Amino acid sequence: MQSNERSGSAGATMEEAADDLSPFLRKYRDGRIERLVTHTFVPASETPAASNGVATRDVVIDPDTGVSARMFLNVRAVTTSGRKLPVIVYFHGGGFCTGSAFSKLFHRYAASLSARAAALVVSVEYRLAPEHPIPAAFDDAWAALRWVTFSDDDPWLARHADRDRGVFLAGESAGAVIAHDVAARAASPEGIDDLVNIEGMILLHPFFWGPDRLPSETNDDDHRRHELGHKTAVFVPEKLDKFWPFLTAGTASNDDPRADPPAEVVASVACRRALVAVAAMDLARHRGRRYAEWLQRHGRWCREVTLVESEDEDHAFHLYRPGRASAVALMDRVVEFVNGGGGERTPALPEKKTVVGVVETPVTVMNLHASVVGAYDDKQVRRNTLLVAKGSGGNNNKVVIRVTPPRWSVARNALVVGRPGKAASVLPRFGLLMGAMQ
């Protein structure tokens, strides 16, 4: 939830403010909203920049809601390699209430990401609270992912995007919370029915918050900062306690799973790989570490978790000092992740569990990545399989469908199960039952 660019001047006294949510904004009793940060607008240009070979242009994703995006195309990489590029859907930070994909701060980072990772970056301009309370930002992010996945009209996506590989979701601070929500939504019945394909999730300094206090969110941690020569944290826990109710127009409190996702929601995120970055002096670092640990231990679809910690740095430091050695090192890790390189991973992942779905039998299977293993009773169910269980009409056979490899990409290959001649997709049914998986 970092503040960005620079602070604006106060337009009224603190006594007139009904809600003081600095460093982001203040809302006054007469309804006025004063944003305490300003942004320098940067125009897009389809002429590649001489410094990095990246061209940019703006697109409208949904005219009804106004959600749009700035696209960053690494023309140099396209010209040099002749290959299609990985696609990164990027969500900027700013506390859900400030920031813009068109501002200098986030334009600079997305352009650098496109240049370094040789990628097509789609930086989403989502609606901001309080004018558009949450879940507007989450809905816009989901619409952006579906547009990137399925749009056949955009020439950059059609010509240069390697969508068969699957897209990457990335964001910092509040944008990382949005990226998580999109990946969790992709595992819901709605997401499985849409058959979105997420290769990786990149969460940079995710700013989750909740009703409990983790060690990094206490006054003791503030004393530690002073002992190490750091300034007082930008965020005040007592102020942040008021933040989520404000962003949701009073419809949710800090125990909202969108702000404080429980372990079972973290485990459900529908990506094959994940990178979680934390800063050692960040107020939110323990929630980021906990998120990575939960995903490593319990993730159902995520097969690789990389945790990166930047020593002696604070929240979103890489945006403000991109040339700093620690910011360059963090970008190096992101680039390695996008390009499939190794990283400092959390301990070895446990073996994945079985996903159980209930459908009618007999079944037909149409999928290049799946094969019918056979009928089994409950004691013989194998791990790393999808189990189709309990037929109707007195037929209690259980048919096990093994997916090779057992990964989310099966969703894009039309796994079809049902009565012969009346096939119906089983994947949404699996989605409904994921929450009960042990």
CSV table of C-alpha atoms in Angstrom, one decimal:
chain,number,residue,atom,x,y,z
A,1,MET,CA,0.0,0.0,0.0
A,2,GLN,CA,2.9,2.4,-0.6
A,3,SER,CA,2.3,6.1,-1.1
A,4,ASN,CA,3.8,7.2,-4.4
A,5,GLU,CA,5.6,10.0,-6.1
A,6,ARG,CA,5.3,12.9,-3.7
A,7,SER,CA,3.0,14.3,-1.0
A,8,GLY,CA,0.5,17.1,-1.8
A,9,SER,CA,-0.2,20.1,0.3
A,10,ALA,CA,-3.1,20.0,2.8
A,11,GLY,CA,-6.2,21.9,1.6
A,12,ALA,CA,-7.9,22.0,5.0
A,13,THR,CA,-7.2,21.7,8.7
A,14,MET,CA,-6.9,18.3,10.3
A,15,GLU,CA,-9.9,19.2,12.5
A,16,GLU,CA,-12.1,19.3,9.4
A,17,ALA,CA,-11.1,15.7,8.3
A,18,ALA,CA,-13.6,13.0,9.1
A,19,ASP,CA,-11.2,10.3,8.0
A,20,ASP,CA,-7.4,10.9,8.1
A,21,LEU,CA,-5.8,8.1,6.2
A,22,SER,CA,-2.4,9.6,5.5
A,23,PRO,CA,-0.1,9.1,3.8
A,24,PHE,CA,-2.8,8.3,1.2
A,25,LEU,CA,-5.7,10.7,1.6
A,26,ARG,CA,-8.1,12.5,3.9
A,27,LYS,CA,-11.9,12.6,3.6
A,28,TYR,CA,-13.6,15.7,5.0
A,29,ARG,CA,-16.9,16.1,6.6
A,30,ASP,CA,-18.4,17.8,3.6
A,31,GLY,CA,-17.5,14.8,1.4
A,32,ARG,CA,-14.4,16.2,-0.2
A,33,ILE,CA,-11.5,13.8,-0.9
A,34,GLU,CA,-8.0,15.1,-0.6
A,35,ARG,CA,-5.3,12.8,-2.0
A,36,LEU,CA,-2.0,13.5,-0.3
A,37,VAL,CA,0.1,12.2,-3.2
A,38,THR,CA,0.4,13.6,-6.7
A,39,HIS,CA,1.4,11.9,-9.9
A,40,THR,CA,3.3,13.0,-13.0
A,41,PHE,CA,1.5,11.7,-16.1
A,42,VAL,CA,3.6,10.1,-18.7
A,43,PRO,CA,2.2,9.7,-22.3
A,44,ALA,CA,2.4,6.4,-24.1
A,45,SER,CA,4.5,6.1,-27.3
A,46,GLU,CA,4.5,3.3,-29.9
A,47,THR,CA,8.0,4.4,-30.9
A,48,PRO,CA,10.4,2.2,-28.9
A,49,ALA,CA,12.5,4.0,-26.4
A,50,ALA,CA,16.1,4.3,-27.4
A,51,SER,CA,17.2,3.4,-23.9
A,52,ASN,CA,15.4,0.0,-23.6
A,53,GLY,CA,13.6,-0.8,-26.8
A,54,VAL,CA,10.2,-0.7,-25.2
A,55,ALA,CA,7.1,0.7,-26.9
A,56,THR,CA,3.9,1.6,-25.1
A,57,ARG,CA,0.3,2.2,-25.9
A,58,ASP,CA,-3.0,2.6,-23.9
A,59,VAL,CA,-6.0,0.3,-24.4
A,60,VAL,CA,-9.6,0.3,-23.1
A,61,ILE,CA,-10.5,-3.1,-21.6
A,62,ASP,CA,-14.1,-2.4,-20.6
A,63,PRO,CA,-15.9,0.7,-21.8
A,64,ASP,CA,-18.7,0.2,-19.3
A,65,THR,CA,-16.5,0.4,-16.2
A,66,GLY,CA,-13.7,2.4,-17.7
A,67,VAL,CA,-11.0,-0.1,-16.8
A,68,SER,CA,-8.0,0.3,-19.1
A,69,ALA,CA,-4.3,-0.6,-19.3
A,70,ARG,CA,-1.0,0.6,-20.5
A,71,MET,CA,0.8,-2.0,-22.6
A,72,PHE,CA,4.6,-2.3,-22.7
A,73,LEU,CA,6.1,-4.2,-25.6
A,74,ASN,CA,9.8,-5.1,-25.8
A,75,VAL,CA,10.2,-4.5,-29.5
A,76,ARG,CA,13.9,-5.1,-29.2
A,77,ALA,CA,13.3,-8.6,-27.9
A,78,VAL,CA,10.7,-9.3,-30.6
A,79,THR,CA,13.1,-8.2,-33.3
A,80,THR,CA,16.1,-10.0,-32.0
A,81,SER,CA,14.5,-13.4,-31.1
A,82,GLY,CA,11.5,-13.5,-33.4
A,83,ARG,CA,9.7,-15.4,-30.6
A,84,LYS,CA,6.6,-14.6,-28.7
A,85,LEU,CA,7.0,-13.0,-25.3
A,86,PRO,CA,5.8,-13.9,-21.8
A,87,VAL,CA,2.8,-11.8,-20.7
A,88,ILE,CA,2.9,-10.1,-17.3
A,89,VAL,CA,-0.4,-8.5,-16.0
A,90,TYR,CA,0.8,-5.9,-13.5
A,91,PHE,CA,-1.2,-4.1,-10.8
A,92,HIS,CA,0.3,-1.0,-9.3
A,93,GLY,CA,0.2,-0.2,-5.6
A,94,GLY,CA,-1.1,2.9,-3.8
A,95,GLY,CA,-3.5,1.6,-1.1
A,96,PHE,CA,-6.3,1.0,-3.6
A,97,CYS,CA,-7.0,4.7,-3.5
A,98,THR,CA,-4.0,6.4,-5.2
A,99,GLY,CA,-1.7,5.6,-8.1
A,100,SER,CA,-2.0,5.1,-11.8
A,101,ALA,CA,-0.6,2.9,-14.6
A,102,PHE,CA,0.0,6.2,-16.4
A,103,SER,CA,2.1,7.9,-13.7
A,104,LYS,CA,5.8,8.2,-14.0
A,105,LEU,CA,6.5,6.0,-11.0
A,106,PHE,CA,4.6,2.9,-12.2
A,107,HIS,CA,5.3,3.5,-15.9
A,108,ARG,CA,9.0,3.5,-15.1
A,109,TYR,CA,8.8,0.2,-13.2
A,110,ALA,CA,6.6,-1.6,-15.9
A,111,ALA,CA,8.9,-0.4,-18.7
A,112,SER,CA,12.0,-1.7,-16.8
A,113,LEU,CA,10.2,-5.0,-16.2
A,114,SER,CA,9.4,-5.3,-19.9
A,115,ALA,CA,13.0,-4.5,-20.9
A,116,ARG,CA,14.7,-6.8,-18.4
A,117,ALA,CA,12.3,-9.8,-18.6
A,118,ALA,CA,11.8,-9.5,-22.4
A,119,ALA,CA,8.1,-9.5,-21.8
A,120,LEU,CA,4.8,-7.9,-22.8
A,121,VAL,CA,3.6,-6.1,-19.7
A,122,VAL,CA,0.0,-5.1,-19.3
A,123,SER,CA,-0.3,-2.5,-16.5
A,124,VAL,CA,-3.9,-2.2,-15.4
A,125,GLU,CA,-5.6,1.1,-14.7
A,126,TYR,CA,-8.2,-0.1,-12.2
A,127,ARG,CA,-10.8,2.0,-10.4
A,128,LEU,CA,-9.8,3.6,-7.1
A,129,ALA,CA,-11.6,3.9,-3.7
A,130,PRO,CA,-13.4,5.6,-2.1
A,131,GLU,CA,-15.2,6.8,-5.3
A,132,HIS,CA,-15.3,3.1,-6.4
A,133,PRO,CA,-15.2,1.0,-3.2
A,134,ILE,CA,-13.7,-2.4,-3.1
A,135,PRO,CA,-14.4,-4.8,-4.8
A,136,ALA,CA,-14.2,-2.5,-7.9
A,137,ALA,CA,-10.4,-2.8,-8.1
A,138,PHE,CA,-10.6,-6.6,-7.8
A,139,ASP,CA,-13.4,-6.9,-10.5
A,140,ASP,CA,-11.3,-4.7,-12.8
A,141,ALA,CA,-8.3,-6.9,-12.3
A,142,TRP,CA,-10.3,-10.0,-13.1
A,143,ALA,CA,-11.7,-8.3,-16.2
A,144,ALA,CA,-8.1,-7.5,-17.3
A,145,LEU,CA,-6.9,-11.1,-16.8
A,146,ARG,CA,-9.8,-12.4,-18.9
A,147,TRP,CA,-9.1,-9.8,-21.6
A,148,VAL,CA,-5.4,-10.7,-21.8
A,149,THR,CA,-6.4,-14.4,-21.9
A,150,PHE,CA,-9.1,-14.3,-24.5
A,151,SER,CA,-8.8,-11.1,-26.5
A,152,ASP,CA,-8.4,-11.8,-30.2
A,153,ASP,CA,-8.7,-8.1,-31.3
A,154,ASP,CA,-5.6,-6.6,-29.8
A,155,PRO,CA,-2.7,-6.8,-32.3
A,156,TRP,CA,0.1,-6.9,-29.7
A,157,LEU,CA,-1.5,-9.8,-27.8
A,158,ALA,CA,-2.3,-11.6,-31.1
A,159,ARG,CA,1.1,-11.3,-32.6
A,160,HIS,CA,3.5,-11.2,-29.6
A,161,ALA,CA,2.0,-12.8,-26.5
A,162,ASP,CA,3.0,-16.3,-25.6
A,163,ARG,CA,-0.4,-17.1,-24.1
A,164,ASP,CA,0.0,-20.9,-24.4
A,165,ARG,CA,2.6,-20.7,-21.7
A,166,GLY,CA,0.2,-18.9,-19.4
A,167,VAL,CA,0.3,-15.4,-18.0
A,168,PHE,CA,2.1,-14.0,-15.0
A,169,LEU,CA,0.3,-11.9,-12.4
A,170,ALA,CA,2.5,-9.2,-10.6
A,171,GLY,CA,2.0,-6.4,-8.2
A,172,GLU,CA,3.5,-4.6,-5.3
A,173,SER,CA,1.8,-3.6,-2.0
A,174,ALA,CA,-1.9,-3.2,-2.7
A,175,GLY,CA,-1.3,-4.4,-6.2
A,176,ALA,CA,0.1,-7.6,-4.8
A,177,VAL,CA,-3.1,-8.1,-2.8
A,178,ILE,CA,-5.0,-7.7,-6.1
A,179,ALA,CA,-2.8,-10.2,-7.8
A,180,HIS,CA,-3.4,-12.7,-5.0
A,181,ASP,CA,-7.2,-12.1,-5.3
A,182,VAL,CA,-7.1,-12.7,-9.0
A,183,ALA,CA,-5.2,-16.0,-8.6
A,184,ALA,CA,-7.6,-17.1,-5.9
A,185,ARG,CA,-10.6,-16.2,-8.0
A,186,ALA,CA,-9.1,-18.3,-10.9
A,187,ALA,CA,-9.5,-21.3,-8.6
A,188,SER,CA,-13.2,-20.6,-7.9
A,189,PRO,CA,-16.0,-22.2,-9.9
A,190,GLU,CA,-16.2,-19.0,-11.9
A,191,GLY,CA,-12.5,-19.0,-12.7
A,192,ILE,CA,-12.3,-22.7,-13.6
A,193,ASP,CA,-15.3,-22.2,-15.9
A,194,ASP,CA,-13.4,-19.4,-17.6
A,195,LEU,CA,-10.3,-21.6,-18.0
A,196,VAL,CA,-7.8,-18.9,-17.3
A,197,ASN,CA,-4.2,-20.0,-17.4
A,198,ILE,CA,-1.7,-18.6,-14.8
A,199,GLU,CA,1.9,-19.6,-15.0
A,200,GLY,CA,3.2,-17.5,-12.2
A,201,MET,CA,2.3,-15.0,-9.5
A,202,ILE,CA,4.8,-12.3,-8.3
A,203,LEU,CA,3.9,-10.6,-5.0
A,204,LEU,CA,6.2,-7.7,-4.1
A,205,HIS,CA,5.8,-6.5,-0.5
A,206,PRO,CA,2.1,-7.6,-0.3
A,207,PHE,CA,0.2,-5.4,2.2
A,208,PHE,CA,-2.3,-7.8,3.8
A,209,TRP,CA,-3.8,-6.6,7.0
A,210,GLY,CA,-6.0,-8.2,9.7
A,211,PRO,CA,-7.5,-7.8,13.2
A,212,ASP,CA,-4.5,-9.6,14.9
A,213,ARG,CA,-1.1,-8.1,15.4
A,214,LEU,CA,1.9,-9.9,14.0
A,215,PRO,CA,5.4,-9.1,15.5
A,216,SER,CA,6.3,-6.6,12.8
A,217,GLU,CA,3.1,-4.6,13.4
A,218,THR,CA,3.8,-3.7,17.1
A,219,ASN,CA,5.4,-0.9,18.9
A,220,ASP,CA,8.2,-3.2,19.8
A,221,ASP,CA,9.1,-3.4,16.2
A,222,ASP,CA,9.1,0.4,15.9
A,223,HIS,CA,11.6,0.6,18.8
A,224,ARG,CA,13.8,-2.0,16.9
A,225,ARG,CA,13.7,0.3,13.8
A,226,HIS,CA,15.1,3.2,15.9
A,227,GLU,CA,17.8,1.0,17.4
A,228,LEU,CA,18.9,0.1,13.9
A,229,GLY,CA,19.0,3.7,12.8
A,230,HIS,CA,15.8,3.6,10.7
A,231,LYS,CA,13.0,6.2,10.7
A,232,THR,CA,9.6,5.5,12.1
A,233,ALA,CA,7.5,3.3,9.9
A,234,VAL,CA,5.4,5.2,7.3
A,235,PHE,CA,2.3,3.2,8.3
A,236,VAL,CA,0.7,3.4,11.8
A,237,PRO,CA,-1.1,0.2,12.8
A,238,GLU,CA,-3.9,2.0,14.5
A,239,LYS,CA,-4.5,4.1,11.3
A,240,LEU,CA,-4.4,1.0,9.1
A,241,ASP,CA,-7.1,-0.6,11.3
A,242,LYS,CA,-9.5,2.0,9.9
A,243,PHE,CA,-8.3,1.6,6.3
A,244,TRP,CA,-10.1,-1.5,5.1
A,245,PRO,CA,-13.6,-0.5,6.4
A,246,PHE,CA,-13.1,2.9,4.6
A,247,LEU,CA,-12.0,1.3,1.3
A,248,THR,CA,-15.1,-1.0,1.3
A,249,ALA,CA,-17.5,1.8,2.2
A,250,GLY,CA,-18.1,0.2,5.6
A,251,THR,CA,-19.2,-3.2,4.2
A,252,ALA,CA,-16.3,-5.1,5.6
A,253,SER,CA,-14.0,-5.1,8.6
A,254,ASN,CA,-10.4,-6.2,9.0
A,255,ASP,CA,-11.3,-9.9,9.2
A,256,ASP,CA,-12.4,-9.7,5.5
A,257,PRO,CA,-10.6,-12.7,3.8
A,258,ARG,CA,-9.8,-10.4,0.9
A,259,ALA,CA,-7.6,-8.3,3.2
A,260,ASP,CA,-6.5,-11.1,5.5
A,261,PRO,CA,-6.7,-14.3,3.4
A,262,PRO,CA,-6.8,-17.5,5.6
A,263,ALA,CA,-4.5,-20.5,4.9
A,264,GLU,CA,-7.2,-22.3,2.9
A,265,VAL,CA,-7.6,-19.4,0.5
A,266,VAL,CA,-3.8,-19.0,0.1
A,267,ALA,CA,-3.7,-22.7,-0.6
A,268,SER,CA,-6.2,-22.4,-3.4
A,269,VAL,CA,-4.4,-19.9,-5.7
A,270,ALA,CA,-4.4,-21.2,-9.2
A,271,CYS,CA,-0.8,-20.6,-10.4
A,272,ARG,CA,2.0,-23.1,-11.1
A,273,ARG,CA,4.7,-21.0,-9.5
A,274,ALA,CA,4.9,-18.1,-7.0
A,275,LEU,CA,7.5,-15.5,-6.0
A,276,VAL,CA,6.9,-13.6,-2.7
A,277,ALA,CA,9.3,-10.7,-1.9
A,278,VAL,CA,9.5,-9.0,1.5
A,279,ALA,CA,11.6,-6.2,2.9
A,280,ALA,CA,13.3,-6.7,6.3
A,281,MET,CA,12.1,-3.4,7.7
A,282,ASP,CA,8.6,-3.5,6.3
A,283,LEU,CA,5.7,-3.3,8.7
A,284,ALA,CA,3.9,-6.1,6.6
A,285,ARG,CA,6.9,-8.4,6.3
A,286,HIS,CA,5.6,-11.1,8.6
A,287,ARG,CA,2.3,-11.4,6.7
A,288,GLY,CA,4.3,-11.8,3.5
A,289,ARG,CA,6.5,-14.5,5.1
A,290,ARG,CA,3.5,-16.3,6.4
A,291,TYR,CA,1.8,-16.2,3.0
A,292,ALA,CA,4.8,-17.8,1.4
A,293,GLU,CA,4.9,-20.5,4.1
A,294,TRP,CA,1.3,-21.3,3.8
A,295,LEU,CA,1.5,-21.5,0.0
A,296,GLN,CA,4.6,-23.7,0.3
A,297,ARG,CA,3.0,-26.1,2.7
A,298,HIS,CA,-0.5,-26.3,1.5
A,299,GLY,CA,-0.7,-25.0,-2.1
A,300,ARG,CA,-2.8,-27.3,-4.3
A,301,TRP,CA,-1.7,-26.0,-7.7
A,302,CYS,CA,1.5,-24.1,-6.9
A,303,ARG,CA,4.5,-26.4,-7.4
A,304,GLU,CA,7.3,-23.9,-6.7
A,305,VAL,CA,7.5,-21.1,-4.1
A,306,THR,CA,10.3,-18.6,-4.0
A,307,LEU,CA,10.8,-16.3,-1.1
A,308,VAL,CA,13.1,-13.2,-1.5
A,309,GLU,CA,13.9,-11.0,1.4
A,310,SER,CA,15.7,-7.6,1.0
A,311,GLU,CA,17.8,-6.8,4.0
A,312,ASP,CA,17.8,-3.3,5.6
A,313,GLU,CA,15.1,-2.1,3.2
A,314,ASP,CA,11.5,-0.8,3.7
A,315,HIS,CA,8.2,-1.1,1.9
A,316,ALA,CA,8.3,-0.7,-1.9
A,317,PHE,CA,11.9,0.7,-1.8
A,318,HIS,CA,12.5,-0.6,-5.3
A,319,LEU,CA,10.1,1.9,-6.8
A,320,TYR,CA,11.7,5.0,-5.5
A,321,ARG,CA,15.4,4.0,-5.8
A,322,PRO,CA,15.4,1.6,-8.8
A,323,GLY,CA,19.2,2.1,-9.3
A,324,ARG,CA,20.0,1.0,-5.8
A,325,ALA,CA,21.9,-2.3,-5.6
A,326,SER,CA,19.1,-4.0,-3.6
A,327,ALA,CA,16.5,-2.8,-6.1
A,328,VAL,CA,18.5,-4.2,-9.0
A,329,ALA,CA,19.0,-7.5,-7.1
A,330,LEU,CA,15.2,-7.7,-6.6
A,331,MET,CA,14.5,-7.1,-10.3
A,332,ASP,CA,17.1,-9.8,-11.1
A,333,ARG,CA,15.1,-12.3,-9.1
A,334,VAL,CA,11.8,-11.3,-10.8
A,335,VAL,CA,13.4,-11.7,-14.2
A,336,GLU,CA,14.9,-15.1,-13.3
A,337,PHE,CA,11.4,-16.1,-12.1
A,338,VAL,CA,9.7,-15.0,-15.3
A,339,ASN,CA,12.2,-16.7,-17.5
A,340,GLY,CA,12.0,-19.9,-15.5
A,341,GLY,CA,15.3,-19.5,-13.6
A,342,GLY,CA,15.9,-20.9,-10.1
A,343,GLY,CA,15.8,-19.0,-6.9
A,344,GLU,CA,16.1,-19.3,-3.2
A,345,ARG,CA,13.1,-21.4,-2.5
A,346,THR,CA,11.3,-22.3,0.6
A,347,PRO,CA,11.8,-26.0,1.8
A,348,ALA,CA,10.7,-28.8,-0.4
A,349,LEU,CA,7.0,-28.9,-1.3
A,350,PRO,CA,5.0,-31.7,0.2
A,351,GLU,CA,3.3,-34.1,-2.1
A,352,LYS,CA,0.0,-32.8,-3.5
A,353,LYS,CA,-3.3,-34.3,-2.4
A,354,THR,CA,-6.1,-35.7,-4.4
A,355,VAL,CA,-8.9,-33.5,-5.7
A,356,VAL,CA,-12.3,-35.3,-5.4
A,357,GLY,CA,-15.3,-34.5,-7.7
A,358,VAL,CA,-18.7,-36.1,-8.0
A,359,VAL,CA,-20.0,-36.8,-11.5
A,360,GLU,CA,-22.2,-39.4,-13.3
A,361,THR,CA,-20.6,-42.4,-14.8
A,362,PRO,CA,-19.9,-44.0,-17.3
A,363,VAL,CA,-17.5,-41.3,-18.5
A,364,THR,CA,-15.7,-40.2,-21.6
A,365,VAL,CA,-12.4,-38.4,-21.4
A,366,MET,CA,-11.1,-36.0,-24.1
A,367,ASN,CA,-7.8,-34.6,-23.1
A,368,LEU,CA,-4.2,-34.9,-24.3
A,369,HIS,CA,-2.9,-34.5,-20.8
A,370,ALA,CA,-5.2,-37.0,-19.0
A,371,SER,CA,-5.7,-40.7,-19.1
A,372,VAL,CA,-8.2,-43.0,-17.4
A,373,VAL,CA,-6.2,-45.1,-14.8
A,374,GLY,CA,-9.1,-47.3,-13.7
A,375,ALA,CA,-11.7,-48.0,-11.0
A,376,TYR,CA,-10.7,-48.0,-7.4
A,377,ASP,CA,-12.3,-48.1,-4.0
A,378,ASP,CA,-11.7,-45.3,-1.4
A,379,LYS,CA,-8.6,-47.0,0.1
A,380,GLN,CA,-6.8,-47.3,-3.3
A,381,VAL,CA,-7.1,-43.7,-4.4
A,382,ARG,CA,-3.7,-42.5,-5.5
A,383,ARG,CA,-2.1,-39.1,-4.9
A,384,ASN,CA,-1.4,-36.7,-7.7
A,385,THR,CA,-4.6,-37.6,-9.5
A,386,LEU,CA,-8.0,-36.2,-10.1
A,387,LEU,CA,-10.7,-38.6,-8.7
A,388,VAL,CA,-14.2,-38.7,-10.4
A,389,ALA,CA,-16.4,-40.5,-7.8
A,390,LYS,CA,-19.8,-42.1,-7.2
A,391,GLY,CA,-21.9,-42.6,-10.3
A,392,SER,CA,-25.7,-42.4,-10.4
A,393,GLY,CA,-28.3,-45.1,-10.9
A,394,GLY,CA,-26.6,-47.5,-8.5
A,395,ASN,CA,-23.3,-47.4,-10.3
A,396,ASN,CA,-20.7,-46.6,-7.6
A,397,ASN,CA,-17.6,-47.2,-9.6
A,398,LYS,CA,-14.8,-44.6,-9.1
A,399,VAL,CA,-12.9,-43.6,-12.1
A,400,VAL,CA,-9.5,-42.0,-11.5
A,401,ILE,CA,-8.1,-39.6,-14.1
A,402,ARG,CA,-4.4,-39.0,-13.9
A,403,VAL,CA,-3.2,-35.7,-15.2
A,404,THR,CA,0.4,-35.7,-16.5
A,405,PRO,CA,1.9,-33.5,-15.4
A,406,PRO,CA,-0.6,-32.7,-12.6
A,407,ARG,CA,-0.7,-29.0,-13.2
A,408,TRP,CA,-3.2,-26.2,-13.8
A,409,SER,CA,-2.7,-26.2,-17.6
A,410,VAL,CA,-5.1,-29.1,-17.8
A,411,ALA,CA,-7.8,-26.4,-17.5
A,412,ARG,CA,-7.0,-25.2,-21.0
A,413,ASN,CA,-7.3,-28.6,-22.6
A,414,ALA,CA,-11.0,-29.4,-22.2
A,415,LEU,CA,-11.0,-32.2,-19.7
A,416,VAL,CA,-14.6,-33.5,-20.4
A,417,VAL,CA,-16.5,-36.0,-18.2
A,418,GLY,CA,-20.1,-37.0,-18.5
A,419,ARG,CA,-22.5,-39.4,-20.1
A,420,PRO,CA,-21.6,-40.5,-23.6
A,421,GLY,CA,-23.2,-38.1,-26.1
A,422,LYS,CA,-24.1,-35.6,-23.2
A,423,ALA,CA,-20.6,-34.6,-22.1
A,424,ALA,CA,-20.3,-31.8,-19.5
A,425,SER,CA,-17.2,-30.2,-18.1
A,426,VAL,CA,-16.1,-31.6,-14.8
A,427,LEU,CA,-13.7,-28.8,-13.9
A,428,PRO,CA,-16.2,-26.4,-12.4
A,429,ARG,CA,-17.3,-29.3,-10.2
A,430,PHE,CA,-13.8,-29.8,-9.0
A,431,GLY,CA,-13.6,-26.1,-8.2
A,432,LEU,CA,-16.6,-26.4,-5.9
A,433,LEU,CA,-14.9,-29.2,-3.9
A,434,MET,CA,-11.4,-27.7,-3.6
A,435,GLY,CA,-12.2,-26.2,-0.3
A,436,ALA,CA,-12.8,-29.6,1.3
A,437,MET,CA,-9.6,-31.1,0.0
A,438,GLN,CA,-7.3,-32.3,2.9
